[in-house]
Coordinates of C-alpha atoms in Angstrom, one line a residue:
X1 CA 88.8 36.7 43.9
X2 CA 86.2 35.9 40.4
X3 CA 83.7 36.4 42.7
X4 CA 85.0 40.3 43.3
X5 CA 85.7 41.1 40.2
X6 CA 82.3 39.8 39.2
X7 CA 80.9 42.5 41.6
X8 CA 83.0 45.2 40.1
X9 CA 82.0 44.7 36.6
X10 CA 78.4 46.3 36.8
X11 CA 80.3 49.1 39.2
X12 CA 82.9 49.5 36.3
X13 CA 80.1 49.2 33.7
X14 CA 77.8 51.9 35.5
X15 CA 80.5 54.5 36.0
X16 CA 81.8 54.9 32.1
X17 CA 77.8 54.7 31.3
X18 CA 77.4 57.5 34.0
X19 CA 80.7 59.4 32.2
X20 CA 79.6 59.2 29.0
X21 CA 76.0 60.8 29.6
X22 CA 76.8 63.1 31.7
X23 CA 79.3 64.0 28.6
X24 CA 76.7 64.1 26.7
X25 CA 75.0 65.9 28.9
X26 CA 77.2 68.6 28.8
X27 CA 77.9 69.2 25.2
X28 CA 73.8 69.6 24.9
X29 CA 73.7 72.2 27.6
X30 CA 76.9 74.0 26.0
X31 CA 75.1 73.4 22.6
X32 CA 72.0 74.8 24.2
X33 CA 74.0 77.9 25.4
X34 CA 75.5 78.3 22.2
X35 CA 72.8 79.0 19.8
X36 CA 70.2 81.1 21.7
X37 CA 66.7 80.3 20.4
X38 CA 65.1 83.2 18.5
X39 CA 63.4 83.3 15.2
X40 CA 66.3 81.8 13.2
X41 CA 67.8 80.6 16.0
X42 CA 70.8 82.6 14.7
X43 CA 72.4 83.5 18.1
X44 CA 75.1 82.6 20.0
X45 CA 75.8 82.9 23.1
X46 CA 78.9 84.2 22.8
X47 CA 77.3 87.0 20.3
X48 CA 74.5 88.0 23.2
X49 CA 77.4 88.6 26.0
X50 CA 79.8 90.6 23.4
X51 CA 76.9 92.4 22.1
X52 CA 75.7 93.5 25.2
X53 CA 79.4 94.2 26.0
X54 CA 79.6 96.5 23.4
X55 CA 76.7 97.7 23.8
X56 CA 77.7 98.8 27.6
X57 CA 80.9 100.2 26.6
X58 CA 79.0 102.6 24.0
X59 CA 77.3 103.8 26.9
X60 CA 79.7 104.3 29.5
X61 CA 81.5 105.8 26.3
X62 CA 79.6 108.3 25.2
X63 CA 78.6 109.1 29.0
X64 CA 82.0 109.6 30.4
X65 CA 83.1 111.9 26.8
X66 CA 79.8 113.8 28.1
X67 CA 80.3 114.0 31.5
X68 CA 84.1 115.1 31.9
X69 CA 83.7 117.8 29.2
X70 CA 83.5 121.4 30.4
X71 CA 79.9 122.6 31.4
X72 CA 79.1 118.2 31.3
X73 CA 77.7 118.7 35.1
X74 CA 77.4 122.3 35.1
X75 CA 75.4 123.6 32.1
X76 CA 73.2 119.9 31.7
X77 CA 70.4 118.3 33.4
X78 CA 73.0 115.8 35.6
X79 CA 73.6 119.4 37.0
X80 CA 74.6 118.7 40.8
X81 CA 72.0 121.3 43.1
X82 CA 73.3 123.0 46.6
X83 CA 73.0 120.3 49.2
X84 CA 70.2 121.1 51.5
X85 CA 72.7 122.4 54.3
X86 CA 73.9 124.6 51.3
X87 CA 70.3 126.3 50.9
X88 CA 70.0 127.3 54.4
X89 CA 73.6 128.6 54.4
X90 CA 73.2 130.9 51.5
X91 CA 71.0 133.4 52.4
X92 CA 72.7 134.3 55.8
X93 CA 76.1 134.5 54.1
X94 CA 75.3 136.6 51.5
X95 CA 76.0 139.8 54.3
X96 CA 79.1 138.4 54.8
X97 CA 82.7 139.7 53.0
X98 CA 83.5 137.2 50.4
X99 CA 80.3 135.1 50.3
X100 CA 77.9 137.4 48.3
X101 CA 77.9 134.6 45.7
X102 CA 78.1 131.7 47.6
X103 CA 75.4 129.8 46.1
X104 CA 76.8 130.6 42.6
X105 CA 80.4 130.3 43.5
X106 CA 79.8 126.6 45.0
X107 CA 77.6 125.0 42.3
X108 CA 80.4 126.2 40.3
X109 CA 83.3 124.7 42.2
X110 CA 80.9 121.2 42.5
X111 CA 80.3 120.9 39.4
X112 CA 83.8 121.4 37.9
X113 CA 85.6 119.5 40.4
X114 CA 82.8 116.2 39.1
X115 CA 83.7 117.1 35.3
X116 CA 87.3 116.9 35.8
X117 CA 86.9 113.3 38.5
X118 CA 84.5 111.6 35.9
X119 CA 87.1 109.8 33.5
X120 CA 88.3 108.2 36.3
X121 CA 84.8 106.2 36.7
X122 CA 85.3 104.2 33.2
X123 CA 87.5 101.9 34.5
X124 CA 85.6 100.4 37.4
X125 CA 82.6 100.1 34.7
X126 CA 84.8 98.3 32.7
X127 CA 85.6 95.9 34.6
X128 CA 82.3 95.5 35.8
X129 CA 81.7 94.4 32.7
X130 CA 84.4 91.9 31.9
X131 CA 82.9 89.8 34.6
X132 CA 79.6 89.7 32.7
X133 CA 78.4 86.4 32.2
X134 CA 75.5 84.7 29.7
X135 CA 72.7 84.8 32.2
X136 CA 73.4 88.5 32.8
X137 CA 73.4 89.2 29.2
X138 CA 70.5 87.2 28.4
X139 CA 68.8 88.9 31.7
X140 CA 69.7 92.2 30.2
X141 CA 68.8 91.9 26.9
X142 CA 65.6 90.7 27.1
X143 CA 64.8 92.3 30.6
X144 CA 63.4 95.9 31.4
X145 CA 65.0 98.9 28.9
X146 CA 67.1 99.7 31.7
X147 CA 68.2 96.5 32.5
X148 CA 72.0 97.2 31.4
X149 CA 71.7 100.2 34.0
X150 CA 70.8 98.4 36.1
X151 CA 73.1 95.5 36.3
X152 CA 75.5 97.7 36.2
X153 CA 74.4 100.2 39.6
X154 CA 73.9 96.5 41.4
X155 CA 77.7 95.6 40.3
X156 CA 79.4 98.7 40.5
X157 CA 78.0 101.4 43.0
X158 CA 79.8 100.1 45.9
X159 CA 83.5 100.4 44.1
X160 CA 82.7 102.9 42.2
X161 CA 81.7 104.7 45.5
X162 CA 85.1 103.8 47.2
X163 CA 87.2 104.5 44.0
X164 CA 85.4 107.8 43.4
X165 CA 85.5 109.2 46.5
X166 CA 89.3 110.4 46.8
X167 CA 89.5 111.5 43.0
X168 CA 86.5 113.7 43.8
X169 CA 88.1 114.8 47.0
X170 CA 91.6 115.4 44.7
X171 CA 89.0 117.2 42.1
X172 CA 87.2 119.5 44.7
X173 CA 90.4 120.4 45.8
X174 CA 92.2 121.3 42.3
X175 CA 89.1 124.1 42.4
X176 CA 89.3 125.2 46.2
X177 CA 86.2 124.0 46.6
X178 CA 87.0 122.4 49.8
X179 CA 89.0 125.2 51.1
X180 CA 85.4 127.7 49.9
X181 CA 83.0 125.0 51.9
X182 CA 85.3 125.1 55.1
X183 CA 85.5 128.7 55.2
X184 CA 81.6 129.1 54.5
X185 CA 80.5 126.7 57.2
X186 CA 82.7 128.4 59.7
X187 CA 81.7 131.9 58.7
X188 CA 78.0 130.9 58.7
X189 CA 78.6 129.5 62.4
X190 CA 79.7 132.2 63.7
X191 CA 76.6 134.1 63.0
X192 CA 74.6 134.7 66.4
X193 CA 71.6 131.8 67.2
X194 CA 72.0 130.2 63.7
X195 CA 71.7 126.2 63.9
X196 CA 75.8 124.8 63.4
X197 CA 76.7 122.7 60.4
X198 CA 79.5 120.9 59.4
X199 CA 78.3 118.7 56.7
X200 CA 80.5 116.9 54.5
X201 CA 80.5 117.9 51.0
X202 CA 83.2 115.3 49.3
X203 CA 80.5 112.7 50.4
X204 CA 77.7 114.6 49.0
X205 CA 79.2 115.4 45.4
X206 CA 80.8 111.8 45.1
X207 CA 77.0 110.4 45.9
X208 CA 75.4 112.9 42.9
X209 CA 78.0 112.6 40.8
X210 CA 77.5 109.1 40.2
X211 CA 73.6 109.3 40.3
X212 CA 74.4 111.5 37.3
X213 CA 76.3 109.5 35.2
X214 CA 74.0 106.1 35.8
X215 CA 71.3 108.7 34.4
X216 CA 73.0 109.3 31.4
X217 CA 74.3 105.7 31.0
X218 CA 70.8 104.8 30.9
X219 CA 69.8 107.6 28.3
X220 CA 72.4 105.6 26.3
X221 CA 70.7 102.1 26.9
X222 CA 67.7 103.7 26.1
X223 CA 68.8 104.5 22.8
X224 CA 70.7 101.3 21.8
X225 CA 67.8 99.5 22.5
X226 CA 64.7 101.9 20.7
X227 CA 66.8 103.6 18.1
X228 CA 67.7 101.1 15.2
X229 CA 70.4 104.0 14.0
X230 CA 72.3 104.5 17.6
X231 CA 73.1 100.6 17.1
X232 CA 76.5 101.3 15.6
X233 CA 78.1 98.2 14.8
X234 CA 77.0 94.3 13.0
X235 CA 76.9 93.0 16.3
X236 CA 74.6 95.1 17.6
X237 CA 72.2 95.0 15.1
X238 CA 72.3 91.4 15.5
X239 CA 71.7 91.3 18.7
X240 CA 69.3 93.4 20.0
X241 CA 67.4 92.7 16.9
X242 CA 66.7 89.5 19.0
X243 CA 65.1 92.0 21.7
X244 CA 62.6 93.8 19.6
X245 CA 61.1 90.1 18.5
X246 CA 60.6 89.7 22.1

């Protein structure tokens, strides 16, 4: 039985010796992650994250008050264009009762029915963010001036895509521009030797709608990052002040 025990002892010995570094260990790494290495060595890791946080929400901010304001689509250069089935389509109709302004009319109904859908994209941004952790925000802040878009097309396009699609559809529909398309295409159709279409435009306007506001999102980033005065807060200024030694 001594003779057991004496075997145990290094076992016993070795396993709080193995504890106790990788304890220490741990509170170096946390330490590590904790106070970010630049000149002054004056930032935390917990600052980078929030301040690229913040930094984000500015962004989708500003983009979304942008955006879902009247002419936000319409009258700016995140302008949604006919789709290419569009363009064929309008010069045929325009001999037709009621479609002498197609082209005009649509672009119209589009670009209202994305304006009035595009609050609904802050939330899924938003959470996107949440889930930031430190290697994204160190990633972003001292990656490419679009990094932050970037991130944020890799996390979110896919739900923001799925989300999107139905309030668009709901938003196409609050301007008949649904019920316009449908009654187009079928009109166009029955024009003699003309090639049939039956595109789908809530696909098409959900897919530009998006590009649009990424675009603008990353107008935003671009400011943050080159514009001292369009960092609005301590925090900022703090931390992307870390970016410009880079």
């Amino acid at each position: 039985m001594r003779g057991r025990y004496l075997v145990l002892l290094p076992l016993l010995a070795w396993g709080v010796l193995h504890n106790s570094v990788e304890a220490q260990l741990g509170g170096l790494i946390n330490k590590a992650k904790n106070a970010v290495i630049g000149k002054g060595g004056d930032l935390s890791a917990d600052e980078a994250g929030s301040g690229l946080k913040e930094a984000l929400n500015v962004g989708i901010d500003q983009a979304v008050s942008f955006l879902s304001a009247k002419d936000g689509y319409y009258a700016s250069p995140y302008k949604i264009l006919m789709p290419e089935e569009a363009k064929a389509m309008a010069a045929k109709l325009k001999i037709i009762p009621g479609f002498a302004k197609f082209e005009e009319d649509l672009l119209e109904k589009m670009n209202r029915a994305a304006e009035d859908a595009a609050t609904q994209a802050k939330p899924i941004f938003v959470d996107a963010i949440k889930q930031m952790t430190f290697k994204d925000a160190m990633n972003i802040l001292m990656g490419q001036k679009n990094a932050a878009t970037q991130y944020l097309q890799t996390t979110t396009t896919s739900p923001l895509t799925e989300a999107f699609l139905p309030v668009i559809q709901t938003s196409l529909d609050k301007f008949k521009a649904r019920e316009y398309w449908a009654s187009a295409v079928t009109a166009y159709n029955k024009i003699p030797l003309v090639k049939k279409m039956n595109p789908e435009l809530d696909k098409y306007v959900t897919e530009k709608a998006l590009l649009g506001m990424f675009q603008l999102v990353e107008k935003k980033e671009l400011e943050i990052r080159e514009n001292v005065d369009s960092r609005s807060s301590d925090l900022l200024k703090k931390v992307f002040a870390k970016q410009d030694k880079k």
